[in-house]
Coordinates of C-alpha atoms in Angstrom, one line a residue:
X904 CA 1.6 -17.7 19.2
X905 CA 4.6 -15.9 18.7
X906 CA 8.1 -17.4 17.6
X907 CA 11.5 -16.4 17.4
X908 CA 13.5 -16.8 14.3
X909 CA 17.3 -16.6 13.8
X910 CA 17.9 -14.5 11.4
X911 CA 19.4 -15.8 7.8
X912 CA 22.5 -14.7 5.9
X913 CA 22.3 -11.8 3.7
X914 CA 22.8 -13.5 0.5
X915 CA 21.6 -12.5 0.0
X916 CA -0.7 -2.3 -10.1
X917 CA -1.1 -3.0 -14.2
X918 CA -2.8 -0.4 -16.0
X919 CA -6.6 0.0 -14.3
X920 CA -9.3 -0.4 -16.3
X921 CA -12.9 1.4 -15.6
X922 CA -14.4 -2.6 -15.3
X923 CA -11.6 -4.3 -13.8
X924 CA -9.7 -2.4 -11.4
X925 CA -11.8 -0.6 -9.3
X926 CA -12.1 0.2 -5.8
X927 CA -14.8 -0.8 -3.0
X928 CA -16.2 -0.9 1.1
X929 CA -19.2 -2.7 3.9
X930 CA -22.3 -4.1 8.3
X931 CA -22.5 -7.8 9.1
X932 CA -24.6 -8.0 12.9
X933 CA -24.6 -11.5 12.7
X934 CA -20.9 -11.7 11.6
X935 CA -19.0 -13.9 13.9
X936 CA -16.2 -12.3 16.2
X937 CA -13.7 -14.1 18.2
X938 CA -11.8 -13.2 21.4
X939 CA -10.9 -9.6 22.0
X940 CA -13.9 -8.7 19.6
X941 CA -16.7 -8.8 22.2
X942 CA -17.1 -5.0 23.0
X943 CA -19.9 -3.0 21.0
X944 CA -18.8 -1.0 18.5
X945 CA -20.3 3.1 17.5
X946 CA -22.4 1.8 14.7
X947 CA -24.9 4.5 15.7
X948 CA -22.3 6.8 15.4
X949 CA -18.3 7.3 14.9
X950 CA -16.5 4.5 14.1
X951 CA -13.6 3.8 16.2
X952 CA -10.6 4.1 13.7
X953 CA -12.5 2.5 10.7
X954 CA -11.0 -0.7 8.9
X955 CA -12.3 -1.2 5.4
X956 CA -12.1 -4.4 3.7
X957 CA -13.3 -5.3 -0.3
X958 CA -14.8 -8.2 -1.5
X959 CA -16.6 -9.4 -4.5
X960 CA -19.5 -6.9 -4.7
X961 CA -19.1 -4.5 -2.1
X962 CA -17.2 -3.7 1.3
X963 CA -17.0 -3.9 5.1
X964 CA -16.3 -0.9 7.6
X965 CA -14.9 -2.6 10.6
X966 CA -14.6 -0.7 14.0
X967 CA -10.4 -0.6 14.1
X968 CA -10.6 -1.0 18.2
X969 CA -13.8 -3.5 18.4
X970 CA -13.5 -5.0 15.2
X971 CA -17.1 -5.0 14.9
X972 CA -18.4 -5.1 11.3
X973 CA -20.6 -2.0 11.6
X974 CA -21.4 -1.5 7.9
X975 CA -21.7 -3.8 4.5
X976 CA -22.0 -1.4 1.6
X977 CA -22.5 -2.8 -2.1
X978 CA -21.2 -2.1 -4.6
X979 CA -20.2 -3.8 -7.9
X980 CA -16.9 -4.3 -9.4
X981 CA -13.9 -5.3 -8.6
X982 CA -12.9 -2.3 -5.7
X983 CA -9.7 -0.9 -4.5
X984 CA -9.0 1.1 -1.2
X985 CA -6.6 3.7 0.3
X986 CA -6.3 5.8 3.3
X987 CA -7.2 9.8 2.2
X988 CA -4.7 10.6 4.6
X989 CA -7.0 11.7 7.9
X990 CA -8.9 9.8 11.0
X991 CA -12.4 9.7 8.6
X992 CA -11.9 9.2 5.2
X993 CA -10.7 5.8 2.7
X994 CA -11.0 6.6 -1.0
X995 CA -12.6 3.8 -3.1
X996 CA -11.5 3.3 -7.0
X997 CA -14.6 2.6 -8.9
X998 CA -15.6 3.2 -12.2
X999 CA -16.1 6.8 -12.3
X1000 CA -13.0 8.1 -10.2
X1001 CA -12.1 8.0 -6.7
X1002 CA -15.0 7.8 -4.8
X1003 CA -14.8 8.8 -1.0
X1004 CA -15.8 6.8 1.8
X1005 CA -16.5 8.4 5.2
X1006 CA -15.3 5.6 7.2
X1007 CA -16.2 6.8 10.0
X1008 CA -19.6 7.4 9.8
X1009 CA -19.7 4.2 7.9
X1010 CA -21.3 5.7 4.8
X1011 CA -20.4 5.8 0.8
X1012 CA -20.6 9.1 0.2
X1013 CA -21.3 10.9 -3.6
X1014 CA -18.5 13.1 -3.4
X1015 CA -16.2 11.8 -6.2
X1016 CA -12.8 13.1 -7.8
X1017 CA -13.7 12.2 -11.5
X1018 CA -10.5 10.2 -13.1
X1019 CA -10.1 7.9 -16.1
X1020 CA -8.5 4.3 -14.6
X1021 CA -7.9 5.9 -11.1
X1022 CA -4.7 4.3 -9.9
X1023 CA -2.4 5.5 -6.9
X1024 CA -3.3 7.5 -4.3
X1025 CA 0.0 9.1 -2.1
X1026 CA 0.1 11.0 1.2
X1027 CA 2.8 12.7 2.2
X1028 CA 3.7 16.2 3.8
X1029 CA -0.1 17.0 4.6
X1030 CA -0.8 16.7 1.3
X1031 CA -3.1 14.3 -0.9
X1032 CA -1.8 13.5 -4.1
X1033 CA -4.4 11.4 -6.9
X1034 CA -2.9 9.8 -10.1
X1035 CA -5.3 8.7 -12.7
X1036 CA -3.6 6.1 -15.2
X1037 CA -6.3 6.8 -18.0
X1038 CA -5.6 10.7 -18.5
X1039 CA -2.4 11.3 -16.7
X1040 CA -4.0 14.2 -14.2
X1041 CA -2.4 14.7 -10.9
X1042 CA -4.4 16.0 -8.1
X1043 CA -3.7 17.5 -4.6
X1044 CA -5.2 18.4 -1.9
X1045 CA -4.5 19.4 1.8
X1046 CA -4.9 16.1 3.8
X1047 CA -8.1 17.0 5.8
X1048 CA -9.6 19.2 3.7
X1049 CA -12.4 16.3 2.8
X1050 CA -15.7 17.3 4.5
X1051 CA -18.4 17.8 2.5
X1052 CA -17.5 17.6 -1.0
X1053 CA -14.4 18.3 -3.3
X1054 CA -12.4 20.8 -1.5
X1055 CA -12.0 23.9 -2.8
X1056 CA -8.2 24.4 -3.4
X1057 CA -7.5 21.5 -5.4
X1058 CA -4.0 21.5 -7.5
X1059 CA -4.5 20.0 -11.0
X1060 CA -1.4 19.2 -13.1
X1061 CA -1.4 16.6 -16.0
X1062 CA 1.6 14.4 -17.0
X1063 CA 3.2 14.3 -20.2
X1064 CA 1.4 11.1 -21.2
X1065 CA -1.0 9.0 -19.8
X1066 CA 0.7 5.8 -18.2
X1067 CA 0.4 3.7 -15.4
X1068 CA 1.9 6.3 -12.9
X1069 CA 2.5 7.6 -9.5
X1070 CA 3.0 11.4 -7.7
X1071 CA 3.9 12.7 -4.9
X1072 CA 3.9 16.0 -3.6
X1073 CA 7.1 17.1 -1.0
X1074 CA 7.4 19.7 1.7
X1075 CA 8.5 22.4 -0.3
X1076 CA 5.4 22.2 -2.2
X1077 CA 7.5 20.5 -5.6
X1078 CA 5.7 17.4 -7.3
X1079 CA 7.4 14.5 -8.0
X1080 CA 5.9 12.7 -11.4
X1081 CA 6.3 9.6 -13.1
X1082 CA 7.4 8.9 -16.7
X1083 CA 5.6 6.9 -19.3
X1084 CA 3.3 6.4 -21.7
X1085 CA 1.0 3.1 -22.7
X1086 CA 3.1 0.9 -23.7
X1087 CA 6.7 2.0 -21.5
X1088 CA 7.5 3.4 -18.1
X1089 CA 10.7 5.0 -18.1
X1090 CA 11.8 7.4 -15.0
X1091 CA 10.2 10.5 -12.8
X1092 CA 10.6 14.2 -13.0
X1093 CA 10.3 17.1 -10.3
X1094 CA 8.6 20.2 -10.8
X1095 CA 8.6 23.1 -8.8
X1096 CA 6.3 25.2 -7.3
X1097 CA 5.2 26.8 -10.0
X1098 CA 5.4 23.5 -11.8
X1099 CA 8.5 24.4 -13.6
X1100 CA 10.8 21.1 -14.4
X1101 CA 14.1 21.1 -11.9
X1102 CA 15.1 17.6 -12.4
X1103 CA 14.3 15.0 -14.3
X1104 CA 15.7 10.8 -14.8
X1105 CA 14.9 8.7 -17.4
X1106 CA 17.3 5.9 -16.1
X1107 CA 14.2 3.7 -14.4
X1108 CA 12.6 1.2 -16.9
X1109 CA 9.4 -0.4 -15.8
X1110 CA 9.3 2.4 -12.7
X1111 CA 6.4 1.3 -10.7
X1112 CA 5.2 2.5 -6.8
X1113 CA 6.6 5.5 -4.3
X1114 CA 8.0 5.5 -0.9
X1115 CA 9.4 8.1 1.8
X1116 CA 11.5 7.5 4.1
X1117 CA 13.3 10.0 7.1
X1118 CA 14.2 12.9 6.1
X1119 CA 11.8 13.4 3.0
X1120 CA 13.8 11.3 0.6
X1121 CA 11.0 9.7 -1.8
X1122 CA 12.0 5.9 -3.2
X1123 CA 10.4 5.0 -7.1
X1124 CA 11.0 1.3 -8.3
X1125 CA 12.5 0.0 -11.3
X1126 CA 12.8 -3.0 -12.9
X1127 CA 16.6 -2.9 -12.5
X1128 CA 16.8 -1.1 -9.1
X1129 CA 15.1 2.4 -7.7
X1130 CA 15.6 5.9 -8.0
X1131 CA 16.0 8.1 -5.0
X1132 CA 15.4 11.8 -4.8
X1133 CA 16.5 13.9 -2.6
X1134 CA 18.7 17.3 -1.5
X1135 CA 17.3 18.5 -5.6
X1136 CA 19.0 15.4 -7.3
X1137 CA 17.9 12.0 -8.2
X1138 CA 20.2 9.1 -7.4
X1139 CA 19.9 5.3 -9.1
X1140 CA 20.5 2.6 -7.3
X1141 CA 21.0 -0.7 -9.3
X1142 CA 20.1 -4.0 -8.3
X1143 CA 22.1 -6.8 -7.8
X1144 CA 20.5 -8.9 -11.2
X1145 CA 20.0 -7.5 -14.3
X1146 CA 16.7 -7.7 -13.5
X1147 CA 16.1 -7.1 -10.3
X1148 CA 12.3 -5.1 -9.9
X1149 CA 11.9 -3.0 -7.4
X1150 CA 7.8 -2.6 -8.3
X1151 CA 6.4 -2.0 -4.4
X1152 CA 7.8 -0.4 -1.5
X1153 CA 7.0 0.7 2.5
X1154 CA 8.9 3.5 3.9
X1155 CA 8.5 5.0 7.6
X1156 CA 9.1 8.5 8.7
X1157 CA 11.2 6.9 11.3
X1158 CA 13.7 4.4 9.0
X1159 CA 16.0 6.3 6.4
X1160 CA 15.6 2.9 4.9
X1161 CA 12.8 1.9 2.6
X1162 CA 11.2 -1.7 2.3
X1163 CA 10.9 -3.1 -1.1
X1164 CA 9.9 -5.9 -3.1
X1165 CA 12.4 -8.1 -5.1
X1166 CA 12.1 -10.0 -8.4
X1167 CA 14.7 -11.4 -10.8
X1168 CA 12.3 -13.1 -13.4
X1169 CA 11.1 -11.3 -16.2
X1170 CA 9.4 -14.0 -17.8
X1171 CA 7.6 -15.8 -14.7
X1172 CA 3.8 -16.1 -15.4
X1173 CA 3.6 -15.3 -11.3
X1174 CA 7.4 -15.3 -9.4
X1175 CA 7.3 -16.2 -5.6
X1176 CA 10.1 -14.0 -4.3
X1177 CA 11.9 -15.1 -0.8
X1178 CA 14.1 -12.1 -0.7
X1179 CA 13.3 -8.2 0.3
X1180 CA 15.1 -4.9 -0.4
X1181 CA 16.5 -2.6 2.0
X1182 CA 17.3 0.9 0.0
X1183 CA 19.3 3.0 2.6
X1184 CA 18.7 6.9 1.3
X1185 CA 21.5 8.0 3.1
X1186 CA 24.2 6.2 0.9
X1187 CA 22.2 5.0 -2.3
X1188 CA 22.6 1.4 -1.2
X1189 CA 20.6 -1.6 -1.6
X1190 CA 21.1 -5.0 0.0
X1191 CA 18.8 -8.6 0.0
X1192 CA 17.6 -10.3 3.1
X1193 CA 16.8 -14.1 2.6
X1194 CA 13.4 -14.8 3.8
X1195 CA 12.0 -18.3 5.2
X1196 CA 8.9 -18.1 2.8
X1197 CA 7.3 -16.2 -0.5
X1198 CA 5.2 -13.3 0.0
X1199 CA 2.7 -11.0 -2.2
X1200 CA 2.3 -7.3 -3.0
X1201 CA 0.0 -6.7 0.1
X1202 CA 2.4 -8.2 2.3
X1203 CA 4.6 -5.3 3.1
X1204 CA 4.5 -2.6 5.6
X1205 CA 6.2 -0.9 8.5
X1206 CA 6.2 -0.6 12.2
X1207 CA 5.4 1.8 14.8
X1208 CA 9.7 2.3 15.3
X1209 CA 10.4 1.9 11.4
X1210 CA 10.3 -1.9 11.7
X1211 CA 9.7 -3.7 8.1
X1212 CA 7.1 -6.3 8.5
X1213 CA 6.5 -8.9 6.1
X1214 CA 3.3 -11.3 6.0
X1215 CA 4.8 -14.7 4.7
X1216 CA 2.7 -17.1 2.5
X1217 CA 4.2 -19.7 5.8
X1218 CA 1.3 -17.8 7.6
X1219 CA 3.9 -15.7 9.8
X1220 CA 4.6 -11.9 10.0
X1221 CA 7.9 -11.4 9.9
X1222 CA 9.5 -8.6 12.0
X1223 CA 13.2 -7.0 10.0
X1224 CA 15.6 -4.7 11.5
X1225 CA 16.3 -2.7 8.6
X1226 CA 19.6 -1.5 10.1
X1227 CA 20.7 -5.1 10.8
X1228 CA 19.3 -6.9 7.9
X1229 CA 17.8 -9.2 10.4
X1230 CA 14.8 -11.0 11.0
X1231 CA 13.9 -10.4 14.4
X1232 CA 10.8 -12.2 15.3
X1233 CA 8.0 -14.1 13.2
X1234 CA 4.5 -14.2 14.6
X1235 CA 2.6 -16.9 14.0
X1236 CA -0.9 -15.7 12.8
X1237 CA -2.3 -18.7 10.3
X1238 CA -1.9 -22.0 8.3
X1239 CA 0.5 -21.5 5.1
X1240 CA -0.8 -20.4 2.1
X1241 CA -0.2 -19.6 -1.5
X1242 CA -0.3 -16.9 -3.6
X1243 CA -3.0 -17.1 -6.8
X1244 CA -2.2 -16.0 -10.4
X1245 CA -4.7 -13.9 -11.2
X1246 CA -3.4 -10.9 -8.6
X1247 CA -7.3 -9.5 -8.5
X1248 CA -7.5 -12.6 -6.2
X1249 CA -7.9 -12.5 -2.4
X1250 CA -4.8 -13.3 -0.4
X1251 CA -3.5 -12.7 2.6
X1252 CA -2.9 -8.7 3.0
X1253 CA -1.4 -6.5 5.7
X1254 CA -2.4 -3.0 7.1
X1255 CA -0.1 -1.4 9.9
X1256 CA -1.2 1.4 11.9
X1257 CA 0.3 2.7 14.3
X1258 CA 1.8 0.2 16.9
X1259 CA -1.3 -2.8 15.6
X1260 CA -1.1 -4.6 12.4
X1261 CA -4.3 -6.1 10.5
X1262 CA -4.0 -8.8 8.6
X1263 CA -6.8 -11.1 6.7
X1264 CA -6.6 -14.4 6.7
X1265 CA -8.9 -15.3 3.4
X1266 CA -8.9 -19.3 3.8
X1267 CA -10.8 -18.8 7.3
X1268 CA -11.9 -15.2 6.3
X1269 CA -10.6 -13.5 9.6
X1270 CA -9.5 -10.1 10.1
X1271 CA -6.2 -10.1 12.7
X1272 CA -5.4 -7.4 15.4
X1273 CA -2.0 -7.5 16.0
X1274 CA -0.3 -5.7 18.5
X1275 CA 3.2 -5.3 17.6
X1276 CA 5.1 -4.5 20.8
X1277 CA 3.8 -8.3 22.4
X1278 CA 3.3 -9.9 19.1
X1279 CA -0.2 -10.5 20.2
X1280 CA -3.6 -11.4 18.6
X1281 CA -5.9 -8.6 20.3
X1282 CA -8.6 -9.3 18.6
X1283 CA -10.0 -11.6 15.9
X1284 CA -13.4 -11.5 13.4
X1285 CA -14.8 -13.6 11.0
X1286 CA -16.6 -11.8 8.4
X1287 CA -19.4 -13.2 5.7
X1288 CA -17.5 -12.7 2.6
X1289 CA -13.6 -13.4 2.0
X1290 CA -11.9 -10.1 2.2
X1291 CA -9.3 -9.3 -0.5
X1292 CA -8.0 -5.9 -0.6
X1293 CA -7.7 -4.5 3.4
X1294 CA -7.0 -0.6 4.1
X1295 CA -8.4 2.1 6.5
X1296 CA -8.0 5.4 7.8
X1297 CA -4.4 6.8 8.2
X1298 CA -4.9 7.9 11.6

């Protein structure tokens, strides 16, 4: 069901260990699918636009048009997912790096980029970019250069200290690297080609997570705001509060303006937020949009036409005009819900591609099809285990 909201006044990932933060995928015949499910999937050969959920002990390769479970693989640990960047591959965090998943041919492959604590994985100007937390090494790759093993032309580079960290590579082939060591984050710095330093920021406590937005401008968090760089300079943006962390963020190619997170309490064993950040890159501005509910870390994401979407813990997905500030539609997709403490918990999670979004629903443990242009439910599945973290690939 899908209903319209008026819009409210503007008032408006923890370092990995190899045991506890890992990444994983999974075939369920006798899994139960719903309306819009009923077509048989490829499971005897390419999956159609794989979906990969985790759960406890392994994962699930879903057919993205079907939503056919069409493989369960196992594997142990607690598992994390992102796209590699093409229309096959999902790399899987596990205990000995990040492990790639052909998606496609629903299969867990052995090829593995060996990292200490693998932690973010970034795509962004055809390029791959890997950051393990436990050494500090950067690598990159072309996106689609995955086929039967480690590509050859990989680019290493390793950051100044090991930290909790995040890189991106740009266009012009410079790399963008966070700042930090074990115990403090601090800022980013840009190398050049040749992996000389051109700019550098140390003016971004806690920085946590990356975004782009339109025109190449790349968006790291703070705890007291975000830096932007762009044009060969870095910009800060402060928050509103003190404390206002910008920790995770969902830009669009279409949208000069990035979708963030927003926190104001430093000492909150688990704060709720009800408020988003819109960072517009072309003026280094920030402003808060009121929401009608909480939502999580894997609640955020973007549209089709640069739309920032929001899955709300009031079981809606909320639909934001970033250039208004206003929320244009909710879609109604499941019973309320609330957010656990322990964040290696299943919740609710969101996965936009395209014009569909997926979203789990882990009380009934459904995956959604969404299409975003009708704010319909295409499709519907109800899988064996309760999903948790929900990805695929970034075709």
């Amino acid at each position: 069901m899908r209903t319209r909201l008026h819009p409210r006044q503007a008032a408006l990932p923890v370092l990995l260990s190899a045991g506890l933060l890992l990444t994983a995928c999974g075939s369920g015949d006798d899994a139960a699918t719903e309306a819009g499910s009923e077509q048989p999937g490829e499971s005897a050969g390419r999956v159609n636009e794989p979906i990969v959920t985790t759960y406890d002990g392994g994962l699930h390769v879903l057919d993205g048009q079907t939503l056919e479970v069409v493989e369960d693989i196992e594997l142990e640990g607690f598992n994390r997912i992102n796209p590699a960047g093409d229309d096959r591959h999902v790399l899987v965090s596990t205990s000995e790096g990040f492990q790639v998943l052909d998606a496609a041919g629903a299969e867990l492959t052995d090829t593995v980029f060996a990292a200490e604590a693998p932690g973010h994985v970034v795509r962004h100007a055809d390029r791959t970019v890997l950051f393990a937390d436990g050494t500090g090494e950067v690598t990159a790759f072309d996106i689609g250069a995955l086929g039967d093993g480690i590509p050859e032309d990989l680019d290493v580079y390793t950051a100044e200290e090991a930290h909790h960290g995040v890189a991106v590579e740009l266009s012009g082939g410079e790399l963008l690297v966070t700042l930090g060591d074990e115990e403090e984050r601090v800022g980013a710095l840009v190398l050049d080609g040749d992996r000389e330093e051109i700019a550098r920021n140390e003016q971004c406590p806690g920085v946590h997570g990356e975004s782009t937005a339109e025109g190449g401008a790349v968006v790291i968090g703070c705890e007291d705001g975000v830096l932007i760089y762009q044009d060969g300079e870095f910009t800060k943006v402060d928050s509103e509060d003190d404390y206002g962390r910008i920790g995770n963020q969902a830009g669009s190619d279409n949208s000069p303006i990035v979708l963030g997170d927003y926190k104001t309490d430093p000492d909150a064993e688990l704060e709720r937020p009800e408020r988003i950040a819109l960072v517009d890159t072309t003026d280094a501005s920030l402003s808060l949009i009121d929401l009608p509910s909480s939502y999580t870390f894997r609640s955020l994401g973007r549209g089709p036409d640069g739309e920032a979407l929001v899955l709300g813990t009031d079981g809606a997905l909320h639909v934001i005009d970033p250039e208004a500030g206003e929320i244009t539609e909710s879609i109604e997709l499941m019973d309320p819900w609330e957010e656990p403490l322990e964040w290696q918990q299943p919740r609710p999670a969101l996965f936009v591609r395209g014009g569909t979004a997926y979203v789990t629903d882990t009380a009934t443990d459904r995956v959604h099809a969404v299409d975003l242009a009708s704010g319909e439910v295409t499709g519907s599945v109800t899988l064996e285990e309760t999903p948790n973290e929900l990805s695929g690939v970034a075709h």
